[in-house]
């Protein structure tokens, strides 16, 4: 089926608390597109590495722009980089907002992380069961991907 003829209305939205980057996985799993490359083309993305909890991710920003909504609201509910505003100066925060609007990002470094970086995508079994019951599918939540956090904030 040609990409332009695929009806994605029933799955092309973010679920509550869904990690923006992980949305690519859900879209791939549920869509009739067939190949991950087709999902990237549908979202108008370049093939990039999908890293859990990457808080300065161009992929995350591109996914959020796909929804053509208020980027600040989407960032607050589905992104990672606003989580670090409390430790930045007002100048650094303004600079990051400007960079996000044009899709240009500088890497930020966290000192003192003691090497606790999350490599695999993580989930909470109880959240997954609740998601299945409420939405018919479990999905990767943003709060489970935060670097250095190893337990579910809800359970």
Short mmCIF file of C-alpha atoms in Angstrom, two decimals:
data_model
loop_
_atom_site.label_atom_id
_atom_site.label_comp_id
_atom_site.label_asym_id
_atom_site.label_seq_id
_atom_site.Cartn_x
_atom_site.Cartn_y
_atom_site.Cartn_z
CA UNK A 1 0.00 0.00 0.00
CA UNK A 2 1.52 3.38 -0.98
CA UNK A 3 2.45 5.58 1.96
CA UNK A 4 -0.04 8.32 0.96
CA UNK A 5 -2.97 5.88 1.11
CA UNK A 6 -2.34 4.56 4.62
CA UNK A 7 -5.00 5.58 7.16
CA UNK A 8 -3.21 6.25 10.45
CA UNK A 9 -5.90 8.28 12.26
CA UNK A 10 -6.59 5.52 14.78
CA UNK A 11 -2.96 5.34 15.99
CA UNK A 12 -1.26 8.65 15.10
CA UNK A 13 -1.49 10.35 18.50
CA UNK A 14 0.45 10.30 21.76
CA UNK A 15 -1.01 8.35 24.69
CA UNK A 16 -0.89 9.87 28.20
CA UNK A 17 2.72 10.12 29.38
CA UNK A 18 4.04 8.31 26.29
CA UNK A 19 7.71 8.89 25.56
CA UNK A 20 7.84 10.91 22.32
CA UNK A 21 10.73 8.94 20.86
CA UNK A 22 9.15 5.59 21.77
CA UNK A 23 6.05 6.64 19.80
CA UNK A 24 8.02 5.51 16.73
CA UNK A 25 8.01 1.93 18.08
CA UNK A 26 4.26 1.93 18.73
CA UNK A 27 3.52 3.38 15.31
CA UNK A 28 5.72 0.72 13.71
CA UNK A 29 4.06 -2.10 15.67
CA UNK A 30 0.47 -1.04 14.99
CA UNK A 31 0.65 0.53 11.54
CA UNK A 32 0.15 -1.28 8.25
CA UNK A 33 3.37 0.32 6.95
CA UNK A 34 5.41 -2.84 7.30
CA UNK A 35 8.95 -1.46 7.62
CA UNK A 36 10.53 0.90 10.14
CA UNK A 37 11.90 2.90 7.21
CA UNK A 38 8.29 3.59 6.14
CA UNK A 39 7.48 4.89 9.64
CA UNK A 40 10.45 7.25 9.45
CA UNK A 41 9.28 8.44 6.02
CA UNK A 42 5.70 8.90 7.30
CA UNK A 43 7.00 11.04 10.19
CA UNK A 44 9.44 12.82 7.87
CA UNK A 45 12.40 11.74 10.02
CA UNK A 46 15.94 10.78 9.25
CA UNK A 47 17.00 7.39 10.48
CA UNK A 48 18.46 8.16 13.91
CA UNK A 49 19.42 6.09 16.90
CA UNK A 50 16.56 5.78 19.39
CA UNK A 51 17.99 6.17 22.88
CA UNK A 52 15.78 6.01 26.00
CA UNK A 53 15.73 9.17 28.10
CA UNK A 54 17.94 11.20 25.77
CA UNK A 55 16.97 14.69 26.90
CA UNK A 56 18.50 16.61 24.02
CA UNK A 57 17.29 14.41 21.19
CA UNK A 58 16.67 15.76 17.68
CA UNK A 59 14.48 12.68 17.10
CA UNK A 60 12.26 13.62 20.04
CA UNK A 61 11.89 17.17 18.74
CA UNK A 62 11.06 15.96 15.23
CA UNK A 63 8.38 13.59 16.56
CA UNK A 64 6.84 16.39 18.64
CA UNK A 65 6.82 18.73 15.62
CA UNK A 66 4.93 16.02 13.68
CA UNK A 67 1.88 16.72 15.85
CA UNK A 68 1.75 20.45 14.97
CA UNK A 69 0.58 21.38 18.46
CA UNK A 70 2.01 23.55 21.20
CA UNK A 71 5.60 22.26 21.46
CA UNK A 72 5.91 23.41 25.09
CA UNK A 73 2.85 21.41 26.16
CA UNK A 74 4.03 18.35 24.25
CA UNK A 75 7.52 18.70 25.76
CA UNK A 76 6.05 18.95 29.26
CA UNK A 77 4.01 15.74 28.82
CA UNK A 78 6.05 13.62 26.40
CA UNK A 79 9.60 14.99 26.18
CA UNK A 80 12.70 14.97 28.34
CA UNK A 81 14.58 18.23 27.96
CA UNK A 82 12.26 20.36 30.10
CA UNK A 83 13.02 18.10 33.05
CA UNK A 84 16.37 19.86 33.43
CA UNK A 85 15.18 23.47 33.39
CA UNK A 86 15.52 23.71 37.17
CA UNK A 87 19.30 23.43 36.92
CA UNK A 88 19.85 25.83 34.01
CA UNK A 89 20.23 29.58 34.05
CA UNK A 90 17.52 31.67 32.36
CA UNK A 91 19.99 32.38 29.53
CA UNK A 92 20.61 28.64 28.99
CA UNK A 93 16.86 27.95 29.02
CA UNK A 94 16.17 30.67 26.40
CA UNK A 95 19.03 29.35 24.30
CA UNK A 96 17.61 25.80 24.41
CA UNK A 97 14.12 27.00 23.43
CA UNK A 98 15.58 28.90 20.46
CA UNK A 99 17.58 25.83 19.42
CA UNK A 100 14.51 23.59 19.62
CA UNK A 101 12.48 25.90 17.39
CA UNK A 102 15.01 25.65 14.58
CA UNK A 103 15.95 22.02 15.20
CA UNK A 104 19.54 22.79 16.21
CA UNK A 105 20.79 21.23 19.41
CA UNK A 106 23.93 21.42 21.50
CA UNK A 107 24.65 18.38 23.60
CA UNK A 108 24.24 18.88 27.32
CA UNK A 109 26.43 16.98 29.75
CA UNK A 110 25.38 15.75 33.17
CA UNK A 111 28.26 15.67 35.62
CA UNK A 112 28.17 13.35 38.58
CA UNK A 113 25.92 10.72 37.01
CA UNK A 114 28.27 7.98 38.31
CA UNK A 115 27.79 6.08 35.08
CA UNK A 116 24.12 5.21 35.63
CA UNK A 117 22.88 5.47 32.06
CA UNK A 118 19.81 3.61 30.90
CA UNK A 119 20.58 1.64 27.77
CA UNK A 120 17.56 -0.61 27.19
CA UNK A 121 14.04 0.79 27.04
CA UNK A 122 12.33 0.15 30.39
CA UNK A 123 8.76 -0.36 31.59
CA UNK A 124 6.82 -1.20 34.72
CA UNK A 125 4.87 -4.47 34.57
CA UNK A 126 1.96 -3.02 36.55
CA UNK A 127 1.76 0.04 34.26
CA UNK A 128 1.85 -2.26 31.21
CA UNK A 129 -1.12 -4.25 32.55
CA UNK A 130 -3.05 -1.03 33.31
CA UNK A 131 -2.27 0.33 29.81
CA UNK A 132 -3.50 -2.90 28.18
CA UNK A 133 -6.75 -2.66 30.12
CA UNK A 134 -7.33 1.04 29.42
CA UNK A 135 -5.86 1.56 25.91
CA UNK A 136 -5.61 -1.95 24.47
CA UNK A 137 -1.81 -1.73 24.22
CA UNK A 138 1.08 -1.10 26.57
CA UNK A 139 3.61 1.56 25.62
CA UNK A 140 6.87 3.08 26.80
CA UNK A 141 6.26 5.90 29.26
CA UNK A 142 8.56 8.87 29.56
CA UNK A 143 8.85 8.57 33.34
CA UNK A 144 10.32 5.08 33.03
CA UNK A 145 13.14 6.31 30.77
CA UNK A 146 14.67 8.96 33.05
CA UNK A 147 18.42 8.44 33.41
CA UNK A 148 19.45 7.24 36.86
CA UNK A 149 15.89 6.35 38.01
CA UNK A 150 15.32 2.63 38.39
CA UNK A 151 11.80 2.34 39.81
CA UNK A 152 8.31 3.29 38.67
CA UNK A 153 7.19 6.60 40.18
CA UNK A 154 3.60 5.31 40.32
CA UNK A 155 4.11 1.80 41.69
#
